[in-house]
Short mmCIF file of C-alpha atoms in Angstrom, two decimals:
data_model
loop_
_atom_site.label_atom_id
_atom_site.label_comp_id
_atom_site.label_asym_id
_atom_site.label_seq_id
_atom_site.Cartn_x
_atom_site.Cartn_y
_atom_site.Cartn_z
CA MET O 1 -272.70 -3.53 112.33
CA GLU O 2 -275.32 -0.83 111.81
CA PHE O 3 -276.09 1.83 114.42
CA SER O 4 -279.14 4.09 114.67
CA ILE O 5 -280.54 6.63 117.11
CA THR O 6 -284.21 6.07 117.91
CA ALA O 7 -286.25 6.86 121.01
CA LEU O 8 -287.48 3.61 122.59
CA SER O 9 -289.20 2.42 125.74
CA PRO O 10 -287.03 -0.27 127.33
CA GLU O 11 -289.93 -2.54 128.23
CA ALA O 12 -291.52 -2.24 124.75
CA ALA O 13 -288.35 -2.48 122.63
CA LYS O 14 -288.62 -5.43 120.28
CA ALA O 15 -284.99 -6.48 120.18
CA GLY O 16 -282.93 -9.58 120.62
CA CYS O 17 -281.45 -7.99 123.72
CA VAL O 18 -282.03 -4.85 125.77
CA VAL O 19 -278.98 -3.64 127.70
CA VAL O 20 -279.51 -1.67 130.92
CA GLY O 21 -277.26 -0.55 133.74
CA VAL O 22 -277.17 -1.10 137.50
CA HIS O 23 -275.14 1.00 139.93
CA SER O 24 -273.50 -0.76 142.87
CA ASP O 25 -272.62 1.01 146.09
CA LYS O 26 -271.21 -0.57 149.25
CA GLU O 27 -273.50 1.45 151.52
CA GLN O 28 -276.67 1.70 149.45
CA GLY O 29 -276.45 -1.62 147.61
CA LYS O 30 -277.53 -1.99 143.98
CA GLU O 31 -279.54 0.76 142.29
CA LEU O 32 -281.42 0.32 139.01
CA THR O 33 -280.98 3.03 136.39
CA PRO O 34 -284.23 4.59 135.06
CA PRO O 35 -284.49 2.22 132.03
CA ALA O 36 -283.82 -0.76 134.30
CA ARG O 37 -286.53 0.44 136.71
CA ARG O 38 -289.08 0.58 133.88
CA ILE O 39 -288.28 -2.99 132.88
CA ASP O 40 -288.44 -4.09 136.52
CA GLN O 41 -291.90 -2.52 136.90
CA ALA O 42 -293.14 -4.19 133.70
CA ALA O 43 -291.68 -7.54 134.81
CA ARG O 44 -293.16 -7.24 138.34
CA GLY O 45 -289.84 -7.00 140.17
CA ALA O 46 -287.96 -9.69 138.23
CA LEU O 47 -284.84 -7.53 137.93
CA ARG O 48 -284.58 -6.76 141.63
CA LYS O 49 -284.94 -10.43 142.45
CA ALA O 50 -281.96 -11.21 140.23
CA LEU O 51 -279.65 -8.41 141.41
CA ALA O 52 -277.89 -10.56 143.98
CA ASP O 53 -276.38 -12.56 141.11
CA LEU O 54 -274.85 -9.49 139.41
CA PRO O 55 -271.22 -8.89 140.48
CA ALA O 56 -270.44 -5.33 141.59
CA LYS O 57 -267.33 -4.94 139.42
CA THR O 58 -267.86 -2.41 136.63
CA GLY O 59 -268.54 -4.19 133.35
CA SER O 60 -269.85 -7.39 134.96
CA THR O 61 -273.04 -8.71 133.33
CA LEU O 62 -276.06 -10.86 134.07
CA LEU O 63 -278.36 -12.18 131.33
CA LEU O 64 -282.09 -12.65 131.94
CA ARG O 65 -284.39 -14.38 129.43
CA GLY O 66 -288.11 -14.35 128.78
CA LEU O 67 -289.14 -11.74 131.35
CA PRO O 68 -292.92 -11.30 131.64
CA GLY O 69 -294.24 -7.96 130.37
CA VAL O 70 -291.05 -7.23 128.42
CA ALA O 71 -291.00 -7.29 124.61
CA ALA O 72 -287.29 -8.09 124.24
CA GLU O 73 -286.18 -11.72 124.18
CA ARG O 74 -283.38 -11.02 126.66
CA VAL O 75 -282.35 -8.35 129.14
CA LEU O 76 -278.67 -7.84 129.87
CA LEU O 77 -277.84 -6.19 133.20
CA VAL O 78 -274.48 -4.41 133.30
CA SER O 79 -272.78 -3.28 136.49
CA LEU O 80 -271.83 0.41 136.39
CA GLY O 81 -270.05 0.55 139.73
CA ALA O 82 -270.76 3.30 142.26
CA ARG O 83 -272.74 6.26 140.92
CA LYS O 84 -270.38 8.79 142.53
CA ASP O 85 -267.39 7.20 140.76
CA PHE O 86 -269.03 6.84 137.35
CA GLY O 87 -266.82 8.63 134.84
CA PRO O 88 -265.38 8.08 131.35
CA ALA O 89 -263.29 5.05 132.33
CA GLN O 90 -266.25 3.36 134.02
CA PHE O 91 -268.54 4.04 131.05
CA ARG O 92 -266.03 2.48 128.68
CA ASP O 93 -265.62 -0.53 130.98
CA ALA O 94 -269.39 -0.98 131.06
CA VAL O 95 -269.64 -0.83 127.26
CA ARG O 96 -266.80 -3.32 126.90
CA GLY O 97 -268.49 -5.68 129.35
CA ALA O 98 -271.78 -5.41 127.48
CA ALA O 99 -270.01 -5.94 124.16
CA ALA O 100 -268.27 -9.08 125.40
CA ALA O 101 -271.61 -10.52 126.53
CA LEU O 102 -273.36 -9.57 123.28
CA ARG O 103 -270.57 -11.13 121.26
CA GLU O 104 -271.21 -14.49 122.89
CA LEU O 105 -274.98 -14.15 122.88
CA GLY O 106 -275.88 -14.44 119.22
CA ALA O 107 -278.64 -11.79 119.18
CA LYS O 108 -279.00 -10.09 115.80
CA ASP O 109 -279.98 -6.74 117.29
CA ALA O 110 -279.74 -4.92 120.59
CA ALA O 111 -280.93 -1.71 122.26
CA LEU O 112 -278.13 -0.16 124.29
CA PHE O 113 -279.73 1.85 127.11
CA LEU O 114 -276.31 2.29 128.70
CA VAL O 115 -275.89 5.25 126.37
CA GLU O 116 -278.32 7.22 128.57
CA ALA O 117 -276.05 7.00 131.63
CA LYS O 118 -274.80 10.32 132.98
CA VAL O 119 -271.02 10.42 132.67
CA ALA O 120 -269.25 13.01 134.80
CA SER O 121 -268.57 16.25 132.86
CA GLN O 122 -269.35 14.70 129.47
CA PRO O 123 -272.15 15.62 127.04
CA LEU O 124 -274.45 12.94 125.64
CA ALA O 125 -272.62 13.11 122.30
CA TRP O 126 -269.53 11.77 124.08
CA ASN O 127 -271.56 8.74 125.21
CA VAL O 128 -272.66 8.10 121.64
CA ARG O 129 -269.12 8.22 120.28
CA HIS O 130 -267.66 5.95 122.91
CA ALA O 131 -270.54 3.49 122.85
CA VAL O 132 -270.10 2.98 119.11
CA LEU O 133 -266.31 2.83 119.31
CA GLY O 134 -266.42 0.38 122.21
CA LEU O 135 -268.76 -2.00 120.41
CA ARG O 136 -266.90 -1.79 117.12
CA ASP O 137 -263.61 -2.47 118.89
CA ALA O 138 -265.01 -5.52 120.68
CA PHE O 139 -266.39 -7.03 117.47
CA TYR O 140 -263.29 -6.43 115.34
CA ARG O 141 -261.74 -9.67 114.07
CA PHE O 142 -258.63 -10.33 112.01
CA ASP O 143 -259.16 -13.79 110.56
CA GLN O 144 -258.91 -13.27 106.82
CA LEU O 145 -255.73 -15.35 106.60
CA LYS O 146 -257.16 -18.35 108.48
CA THR O 147 -258.41 -21.21 106.36
CA GLN O 148 -260.47 -22.65 109.22
CA LYS O 149 -262.28 -19.85 110.98
CA LYS O 150 -263.90 -20.39 114.35
CA ALA O 151 -267.64 -20.96 114.17
CA ALA O 152 -269.08 -17.49 113.77
CA ALA O 153 -272.27 -18.29 115.65
CA PRO O 154 -272.88 -16.81 118.04
CA ALA O 155 -269.69 -14.71 117.96
CA GLY O 156 -269.96 -11.74 115.61
CA ALA O 157 -273.70 -12.21 115.03
CA LEU O 158 -274.76 -8.73 116.20
CA GLU O 159 -275.89 -6.77 113.15
CA ARG O 160 -277.91 -3.81 114.45
CA VAL O 161 -277.60 -1.63 117.54
CA VAL O 162 -280.14 1.01 118.52
CA LEU O 163 -279.01 3.88 120.72
CA PRO O 164 -282.33 4.79 122.40
CA LEU O 165 -282.10 8.60 122.33
CA SER O 166 -283.89 11.46 120.62
CA ALA O 167 -282.25 12.00 117.22
CA LYS O 168 -280.95 15.54 117.78
CA PRO O 169 -278.32 17.00 115.40
CA PRO O 170 -275.36 16.84 117.86
CA LEU O 171 -276.06 13.17 118.52
CA SER O 172 -276.49 12.32 114.84
CA GLN O 173 -273.22 14.12 114.15
CA ALA O 174 -271.51 12.19 116.95
CA LEU O 175 -272.80 8.92 115.50
CA ALA O 176 -271.49 9.74 112.02
CA GLU O 177 -268.16 10.73 113.50
CA ALA O 178 -267.92 7.53 115.55
CA ARG O 179 -268.68 5.36 112.52
CA ALA O 180 -265.91 7.08 110.57
CA ILE O 181 -263.40 6.83 113.42
CA ALA O 182 -264.20 3.14 113.84
CA ASP O 183 -263.67 2.56 110.12
CA GLY O 184 -260.32 4.37 110.28
CA THR O 185 -259.27 2.49 113.40
CA ASP O 186 -260.20 -0.83 111.80
CA LEU O 187 -258.03 0.06 108.80
CA ALA O 188 -255.07 0.87 111.07
CA LYS O 189 -255.57 -2.40 112.98
CA THR O 190 -255.76 -4.50 109.84
CA LEU O 191 -252.64 -2.93 108.33
CA GLY O 192 -250.79 -3.57 111.57
CA ASN O 193 -251.99 -7.15 111.84
CA LEU O 194 -251.05 -8.12 108.31
CA PRO O 195 -247.81 -10.11 108.05
CA PRO O 196 -244.73 -8.31 106.72
CA ASN O 197 -244.58 -10.46 103.58
CA ILE O 198 -247.94 -8.92 102.61
CA CYS O 199 -247.84 -5.45 104.18
CA THR O 200 -244.76 -4.12 102.41
CA PRO O 201 -244.02 -0.47 101.51
CA THR O 202 -245.63 -1.14 98.12
CA TYR O 203 -248.73 -2.54 99.84
CA LEU O 204 -249.06 0.62 101.96
CA ALA O 205 -248.74 2.72 98.81
CA ASP O 206 -251.48 0.64 97.17
CA GLU O 207 -253.72 1.18 100.23
CA ALA O 208 -253.15 4.92 99.87
CA LYS O 209 -254.17 4.63 96.21
CA LYS O 210 -257.41 2.88 97.23
CA LEU O 211 -258.22 5.66 99.71
CA ALA O 212 -257.43 8.30 97.10
CA ARG O 213 -259.85 6.70 94.64
CA GLN O 214 -262.57 6.10 97.22
CA PHE O 215 -262.55 9.59 98.73
CA LYS O 216 -261.09 11.63 95.84
CA LEU O 217 -257.91 12.51 97.71
CA GLY O 218 -254.73 13.99 96.34
CA LEU O 219 -251.87 11.49 96.19
CA SER O 220 -248.24 11.43 95.20
CA ILE O 221 -245.73 8.64 95.80
CA LEU O 222 -242.02 9.31 95.73
CA GLU O 223 -239.85 6.40 94.57
CA ARG O 224 -236.19 5.67 95.35
CA ALA O 225 -234.98 7.78 92.42
CA ASP O 226 -237.07 10.73 93.60
CA MET O 227 -235.59 10.46 97.11
CA GLN O 228 -232.07 10.26 95.69
CA LYS O 229 -232.67 13.36 93.59
CA LEU O 230 -234.01 15.26 96.63
CA GLY O 231 -231.14 14.12 98.85
CA MET O 232 -233.00 12.02 101.43
CA GLY O 233 -229.83 10.31 102.59
CA ALA O 234 -231.14 9.28 106.00
CA LEU O 235 -234.26 7.52 104.70
CA LEU O 236 -232.29 5.80 101.94
CA ALA O 237 -229.66 4.61 104.43
CA VAL O 238 -232.31 2.60 106.28
CA THR O 239 -233.58 0.83 103.17
CA ASN O 240 -230.15 -0.12 101.77
CA GLY O 241 -230.27 -3.74 102.96
CA SER O 242 -233.79 -4.49 101.73
CA HIS O 243 -235.00 -5.84 98.41
CA GLN O 244 -238.33 -4.03 98.94
CA PRO O 245 -238.38 -0.58 97.29
CA PRO O 246 -238.96 2.36 99.67
CA LYS O 247 -241.85 4.76 99.24
CA LEU O 248 -242.66 8.25 100.46
CA ILE O 249 -246.45 8.49 100.38
CA VAL O 250 -248.12 11.91 100.39
CA LEU O 251 -251.91 11.78 100.81
CA ARG O 252 -253.91 15.03 100.86
CA TYR O 253 -257.46 15.59 102.12
CA HIS O 254 -259.00 19.04 101.50
CA GLY O 255 -262.23 19.56 103.43
CA ALA O 256 -261.74 23.23 104.27
CA ALA O 257 -261.02 26.34 102.22
CA LYS O 258 -257.77 26.36 100.25
CA THR O 259 -256.59 29.29 102.35
CA VAL O 260 -256.63 27.16 105.53
CA LYS O 261 -253.16 25.83 106.30
CA PRO O 262 -253.10 22.05 106.64
CA LEU O 263 -252.26 19.84 109.56
CA VAL O 264 -249.50 17.49 108.48
CA LEU O 265 -249.42 14.00 109.96
CA VAL O 266 -246.14 12.13 109.51
CA GLY O 267 -246.28 8.38 110.16
CA LYS O 268 -243.32 6.03 110.59
CA GLY O 269 -243.76 3.14 108.16
CA ILE O 270 -241.10 0.51 108.86
CA THR O 271 -242.98 -2.53 107.58
CA PHE O 272 -240.46 -4.86 109.22
CA ASP O 273 -237.57 -3.99 111.52
CA THR O 274 -234.81 -6.53 112.05
CA GLY O 275 -232.59 -3.82 113.52
CA GLY O 276 -230.35 -4.01 110.44
CA ILE O 277 -226.68 -4.73 111.17
CA SER O 278 -227.46 -3.93 114.84
CA LEU O 279 -229.62 -7.06 114.75
CA LYS O 280 -232.43 -7.48 117.28
CA PRO O 281 -232.74 -10.62 119.43
CA ALA O 282 -234.87 -13.33 117.81
CA GLY O 283 -237.44 -13.44 120.63
CA GLU O 284 -240.61 -11.56 119.69
CA MET O 285 -239.01 -10.15 116.55
CA ASP O 286 -242.25 -11.10 114.76
CA GLU O 287 -243.85 -8.13 116.52
CA MET O 288 -241.67 -5.81 114.49
CA LYS O 289 -244.32 -6.03 111.77
CA PHE O 290 -246.11 -3.44 113.94
CA ASP O 291 -243.32 -0.94 113.36
CA MET O 292 -245.45 0.61 110.64
CA SER O 293 -248.22 1.49 113.11
CA GLY O 294 -247.52 5.21 112.75
CA ALA O 295 -248.12 4.93 109.01
CA GLY O 296 -251.26 2.88 109.61
CA SER O 297 -252.63 5.47 112.03
CA VAL O 298 -252.10 8.27 109.50
CA LEU O 299 -253.96 6.34 106.80
CA GLY O 300 -256.69 5.48 109.31
CA ALA O 301 -257.07 9.07 110.51
CA ILE O 302 -257.32 10.44 106.97
CA ARG O 303 -259.84 7.75 106.09
CA ALA O 304 -261.93 8.76 109.10
CA LEU O 305 -261.78 12.49 108.35
CA ALA O 306 -262.60 11.97 104.68
CA GLY O 307 -265.38 9.53 105.59
CA MET O 308 -267.14 12.08 107.77
CA LYS O 309 -266.37 14.92 105.30
CA ALA O 310 -264.68 16.92 108.05
CA ARG O 311 -264.01 20.58 107.32
CA VAL O 312 -260.27 20.30 107.78
CA ASN O 313 -257.21 20.19 105.56
CA VAL O 314 -254.83 17.33 106.34
CA VAL O 315 -251.72 16.06 104.61
CA GLY O 316 -250.36 12.62 105.44
CA VAL O 317 -246.64 12.06 104.84
CA ILE O 318 -245.57 8.42 105.20
CA PRO O 319 -241.94 7.35 104.78
CA THR O 320 -242.00 3.56 104.46
CA CYS O 321 -239.36 0.89 103.97
CA GLU O 322 -237.88 -2.22 105.59
CA ASN O 323 -234.82 -2.29 107.88
CA MET O 324 -232.89 -5.40 106.90
CA PRO O 325 -229.30 -6.68 107.20
CA GLY O 326 -227.31 -7.52 104.05
CA GLY O 327 -224.21 -6.78 102.05
CA GLN O 328 -225.44 -3.29 101.17
CA ALA O 329 -226.93 -2.48 104.58
CA THR O 330 -225.88 0.64 106.42
CA ARG O 331 -223.19 0.00 109.06
CA PRO O 332 -222.71 1.46 112.52
CA GLY O 333 -220.27 4.31 112.00
CA ASP O 334 -221.62 5.34 108.60
CA ILE O 335 -222.34 9.05 108.14
CA VAL O 336 -225.23 10.21 105.96
CA THR O 337 -226.49 13.58 104.77
CA THR O 338 -230.15 14.30 105.43
CA LEU O 339 -232.60 16.25 103.27
CA SER O 340 -231.97 19.23 105.55
CA GLY O 341 -228.26 19.14 104.74
CA GLN O 342 -227.31 18.12 108.27
CA THR O 343 -225.05 15.09 108.69
CA VAL O 344 -225.76 12.17 111.03
CA GLU O 345 -223.39 9.54 112.37
CA ILE O 346 -225.31 6.27 112.58
CA LEU O 347 -224.09 4.56 115.75
CA ASN O 348 -226.94 2.05 115.89
CA THR O 349 -228.84 0.90 112.82
CA ASP O 350 -231.75 -0.19 115.05
CA ALA O 351 -232.47 3.49 115.71
CA GLU O 352 -233.83 3.71 112.20
CA GLY O 353 -237.24 5.27 112.74
CA ARG O 354 -235.79 8.67 113.50
CA LEU O 355 -233.72 8.45 110.30
CA ILE O 356 -236.69 7.99 107.99
CA LEU O 357 -238.73 10.52 109.98
CA CYS O 358 -236.13 13.27 109.88
CA ASP O 359 -236.23 13.43 106.07
CA ALA O 360 -240.03 13.21 106.09
CA LEU O 361 -240.27 16.01 108.67
CA GLU O 362 -238.01 18.20 106.56
CA TYR O 363 -240.21 17.43 103.55
CA ALA O 364 -243.36 18.29 105.56
CA GLY O 365 -242.25 21.93 105.73
CA ARG O 366 -243.04 22.25 102.01
CA PHE O 367 -246.76 22.30 102.79
CA SER O 368 -246.62 25.51 104.90
CA PRO O 369 -248.26 23.59 107.75
CA GLU O 370 -250.40 24.96 110.54
CA ALA O 371 -248.77 22.25 112.66
CA VAL O 372 -246.98 18.93 112.16
CA VAL O 373 -247.54 15.83 114.27
CA ASP O 374 -245.41 12.74 113.77
CA ILE O 375 -246.54 9.34 115.01
CA ALA O 376 -244.02 6.56 115.52
CA THR O 377 -243.33 3.33 117.37
CA LEU O 378 -240.01 4.95 118.12
CA THR O 379 -238.44 3.72 121.36
CA GLY O 380 -238.57 0.87 123.82
CA ALA O 381 -237.57 3.50 126.36
CA CYS O 382 -241.05 5.04 126.08
CA VAL O 383 -242.57 1.66 126.95
CA ILE O 384 -240.39 1.50 130.06
CA ALA O 385 -241.40 5.04 131.03
CA LEU O 386 -245.15 4.91 130.38
CA GLY O 387 -246.06 1.25 129.91
CA HIS O 388 -248.96 0.44 127.62
CA VAL O 389 -251.47 3.01 128.86
CA ALA O 390 -250.28 6.43 127.70
CA THR O 391 -248.59 7.55 124.49
CA GLY O 392 -245.49 9.69 124.95
CA LEU O 393 -245.94 13.31 123.86
CA PHE O 394 -243.20 15.80 123.01
CA ALA O 395 -243.66 19.25 121.45
CA ASN O 396 -241.82 22.45 120.62
CA ASP O 397 -245.01 24.45 121.24
CA GLN O 398 -246.88 24.18 124.53
CA LYS O 399 -250.22 25.32 123.12
CA LEU O 400 -250.04 22.51 120.56
CA ALA O 401 -249.14 20.02 123.29
CA ASP O 402 -252.11 21.18 125.38
CA GLU O 403 -254.45 20.74 122.39
CA ILE O 404 -253.24 17.19 121.81
CA ARG O 405 -253.52 16.30 125.48
CA ALA O 406 -257.10 17.63 125.62
CA ALA O 407 -258.01 15.70 122.46
CA GLY O 408 -256.51 12.57 124.01
CA GLU O 409 -258.67 12.94 127.11
CA ASP O 410 -261.75 13.48 124.93
CA ALA O 411 -260.95 10.40 122.84
CA PHE O 412 -259.80 8.42 125.91
CA ASP O 413 -256.67 7.80 123.82
CA ARG O 414 -254.44 9.46 126.35
CA VAL O 415 -250.95 10.94 126.21
CA TRP O 416 -248.37 12.06 128.75
CA GLN O 417 -245.99 14.91 128.01
CA LEU O 418 -242.26 14.44 128.53
CA PRO O 419 -239.61 17.20 128.48
CA LEU O 420 -237.81 18.35 125.37
CA TRP O 421 -235.15 20.50 127.02
CA GLU O 422 -232.05 21.65 125.18
CA GLU O 423 -229.79 19.92 127.73
CA TYR O 424 -230.70 16.54 126.24
CA GLN O 425 -229.18 17.53 122.90
CA GLU O 426 -225.70 17.13 124.40
CA GLN O 427 -226.18 13.36 124.45
CA LEU O 428 -226.38 13.36 120.63
CA ARG O 429 -222.94 14.95 120.21
CA SER O 430 -220.69 13.35 117.60
CA ASN O 431 -216.96 13.84 116.93
CA PHE O 432 -217.39 13.08 113.25
CA ALA O 433 -220.77 14.47 112.10
CA ASP O 434 -223.22 17.19 113.10
CA PHE O 435 -224.76 14.74 115.58
CA ALA O 436 -225.35 11.03 116.20
CA ASN O 437 -228.57 9.06 115.84
CA ILE O 438 -228.54 7.79 119.44
CA GLY O 439 -227.76 9.35 122.81
CA GLY O 440 -227.27 6.33 125.05
CA ARG O 441 -229.71 4.56 127.40
CA PRO O 442 -230.53 7.47 129.78
CA GLY O 443 -233.70 9.26 128.64
CA GLY O 444 -233.84 7.26 125.41
CA ALA O 445 -237.35 8.40 124.42
CA ILE O 446 -236.36 12.01 125.08
CA THR O 447 -233.11 11.93 123.10
CA ALA O 448 -234.97 10.31 120.18
CA ALA O 449 -237.46 13.20 120.24
CA SER O 450 -234.55 15.63 120.62
CA PHE O 451 -233.07 14.19 117.42
CA LEU O 452 -236.33 14.86 115.56
CA ALA O 453 -236.56 18.35 117.05
CA ARG O 454 -233.47 19.35 115.05
CA PHE O 455 -235.56 19.04 111.87
CA THR O 456 -238.69 20.85 113.06
CA ARG O 457 -237.51 24.30 114.09
CA LYS O 458 -239.41 26.02 111.25
CA TYR O 459 -242.91 25.07 112.37
CA ARG O 460 -245.06 23.99 115.32
CA TRP O 461 -244.44 20.32 115.92
CA ALA O 462 -245.41 17.46 118.21
CA HIS O 463 -244.12 13.92 118.39
CA LEU O 464 -246.18 10.94 119.57
CA ASP O 465 -244.18 7.88 120.64
CA ILE O 466 -246.70 5.04 120.38
CA ALA O 467 -244.30 2.14 121.01
CA GLY O 468 -246.25 1.14 124.13
CA THR O 469 -249.77 1.74 122.85
CA ALA O 470 -249.89 0.68 119.19
CA TRP O 471 -250.15 -3.05 119.84
CA LYS O 472 -250.73 -5.67 122.49
CA SER O 473 -248.61 -8.76 123.14
CA GLY O 474 -249.53 -12.10 124.67
CA ARG O 475 -252.92 -13.75 124.24
CA GLU O 476 -254.42 -10.50 122.95
CA LYS O 477 -251.57 -9.93 120.48
CA GLY O 478 -252.58 -7.50 117.78
CA SER O 479 -252.81 -3.91 116.68
CA THR O 480 -254.85 -1.49 118.82
CA GLY O 481 -255.41 1.11 116.10
CA ARG O 482 -254.16 3.84 118.42
CA PRO O 483 -253.83 6.76 118.08
CA VAL O 484 -256.44 7.12 115.31
CA PRO O 485 -259.16 8.35 117.74
CA LEU O 486 -256.76 10.92 119.20
CA LEU O 487 -255.63 12.21 115.80
CA VAL O 488 -259.21 12.60 114.54
CA ARG O 489 -260.42 14.38 117.67
CA PHE O 490 -257.35 16.63 117.57
CA ALA O 491 -258.00 17.58 113.94
CA LEU O 492 -261.69 18.29 114.60
CA ARG O 493 -261.10 20.26 117.79
CA HIS O 494 -258.30 22.20 116.18
CA ALA O 495 -260.67 23.19 113.39
CA GLY O 496 -263.17 24.44 115.96
CA ARG O 497 -265.58 21.51 115.84
CA LYS O 498 -265.82 20.21 119.42
#
């Protein structure tokens, strides 16, 4: 799907479909936006006559065809809700509603006049970014493994979208950024959606190689022997039961001066998680292919930043392996020595993400980072706490936490901060090692973050628990690509590019 920014008159736009908004208010009734008013005038009141058929719910649509005096073949009316309540959430709902209608329509091109709508406290560049991201998200399909694909017409037919604005530099920049973020998010979704017999640790390493070739990135891949030599006992303990070789992928993007310290993104890459000897229940275990979503989001974020040639330095560190049962699998009660030299008593082999991350976080310190952010589908406890709306945020530096929260609001890829107080460390006490890998059911997301905090005392660090936000279950089962938009906006804002 191609996007462009070109000033257009709504009534004269020669497009398969022109998309305009309508505000709905209980007291004042329905109110046409300026582009809709121009079409209504050209069509001699045809829009106003049809307004009674447009539901008031934000994102609802009504399609009109062959209006007199209008160049476009079709006009799509989209409900924006009450003007006084129109904010970022309502704008995104309106774009999603328009996208759903366009997907079923079959038009090859469209002019999206919704992008002109005034969103509370947001610049026009924000509209551009979220319009593009909303449309790209709606048209994403994962069907490459189906031998009999659904008839593509009309679904997926939209090829060109015009954003009818004056092509000013901030808007052109926002468009380029949105394209790159969408590409990175699509990559993260596809990696998450691939089955675990395809998306193995070796497959992730090969994807990193492709990115390195495409964007001229630095790349190194540590193999099992390298990890053994370094002393990554925690990561190796997780992979003991698997026939798939583990990898530690290090991908480097340099867009700023060499003197600028890098942001390091550490992504959990468990390509399939059975729980190991602490075996999970069979129900919905297939969804454990998404346990590499942290790794996918790191690859997606670096792809986006490299694609837009962002002036930032970023290092991606991805520990990846499978967690399988077997004769050589790690047992509950085993004690391992981490890269940091600290010992861990493994009480539950299904708390494996923190074990591969702790060695990766220790390794991340080698890059003299400006800050480190790890991203992991770490705990079911975070899903219980925050559901599927907000990502859990933990940090050892409040300024860093505030930056991430602000970037999440900007990207509408939101987070919620949870405490990381020293009192929670007591739950990790072990009689036989420096500490245990679990702290019991109370505050499970917090004690998992507290475990990671023991390996991040040398630098500024934040942890994103994406267990509730990385994928959807049910009819819409699939990867969401989160938190790629958050990570990209955080990197750009941190570098001073708002």
